[in-house]
Amino acid sequence: SLSDRELEVLQLIGHWKKTKEIAGELHLSVKTIEYYREQIKKKLNLKDSAELAQYATAWVQRETPS
């Protein structure tokens, strides 16, 4: 299961934010966001950034009421 911060990062990825934008929004370093991205990929068993973006986008669409 993902931590609250990882879920926050996942949500921003799902809104097509770039790593640098996420870092600025959350007041964290780019390196920290890259670390979170790696942790999310590992925990969700995703092989690369494209798969992560695809998963995050689908997740955001499911979580957002229409």
Coordinates of C-alpha atoms in Angstrom, one line a residue:
S1 CA 0.0 0.0 0.0
L2 CA 1.2 3.5 -0.7
S3 CA 1.9 6.2 1.9
D4 CA -0.1 9.4 1.9
R5 CA 2.8 11.3 0.2
E6 CA 3.1 8.6 -2.5
L7 CA -0.6 8.8 -3.2
E8 CA -0.2 12.6 -3.5
V9 CA 2.6 12.1 -6.0
L10 CA 0.6 9.5 -7.9
Q11 CA -2.3 11.9 -8.2
L12 CA -0.1 14.7 -9.5
I13 CA 1.4 12.2 -12.0
G14 CA -2.1 11.3 -13.1
H15 CA -2.8 15.0 -13.7
W16 CA 0.2 14.9 -16.2
K17 CA 2.5 17.0 -13.9
K18 CA 6.2 16.7 -14.6
T19 CA 8.6 15.7 -11.9
K20 CA 9.9 19.3 -11.6
E21 CA 6.3 20.7 -11.3
I22 CA 5.5 18.1 -8.6
A23 CA 8.6 19.0 -6.7
G24 CA 7.7 22.7 -6.8
E25 CA 4.1 22.1 -5.8
L26 CA 5.0 19.9 -2.8
H27 CA 8.1 22.0 -1.8
L28 CA 10.4 19.0 -2.2
S29 CA 13.5 18.4 -4.3
V30 CA 13.4 16.8 -7.7
K31 CA 15.5 13.9 -6.3
T32 CA 12.9 13.3 -3.6
I33 CA 10.1 13.1 -6.2
E34 CA 12.2 10.8 -8.3
Y35 CA 12.6 8.6 -5.2
Y36 CA 8.8 8.6 -4.6
R37 CA 8.2 7.7 -8.3
E38 CA 10.6 4.7 -7.9
Q39 CA 8.9 3.6 -4.7
I40 CA 5.4 3.8 -6.4
K41 CA 6.7 1.8 -9.4
K42 CA 8.2 -0.9 -7.1
K43 CA 5.1 -1.1 -4.8
L44 CA 2.6 -1.3 -7.8
N45 CA 4.9 -3.6 -9.8
L46 CA 5.1 -1.2 -12.8
K47 CA 8.0 -1.6 -15.1
D48 CA 8.6 2.0 -16.3
S49 CA 7.6 5.6 -16.3
A50 CA 5.1 5.1 -19.1
E51 CA 3.3 2.4 -17.2
L52 CA 3.3 4.6 -14.1
A53 CA 1.8 7.5 -16.1
Q54 CA -0.9 5.2 -17.6
Y55 CA -1.7 3.7 -14.2
A56 CA -1.8 7.2 -12.5
T57 CA -4.1 8.6 -15.2
A58 CA -6.5 5.8 -14.9
W59 CA -6.4 6.0 -11.1
V60 CA -7.2 9.7 -11.1
Q61 CA -10.1 9.2 -13.5
R62 CA -11.5 6.5 -11.2
E63 CA -11.1 8.7 -8.1
T64 CA -12.6 11.9 -9.6
P65 CA -16.4 12.0 -9.5
S66 CA -17.8 12.9 -12.9

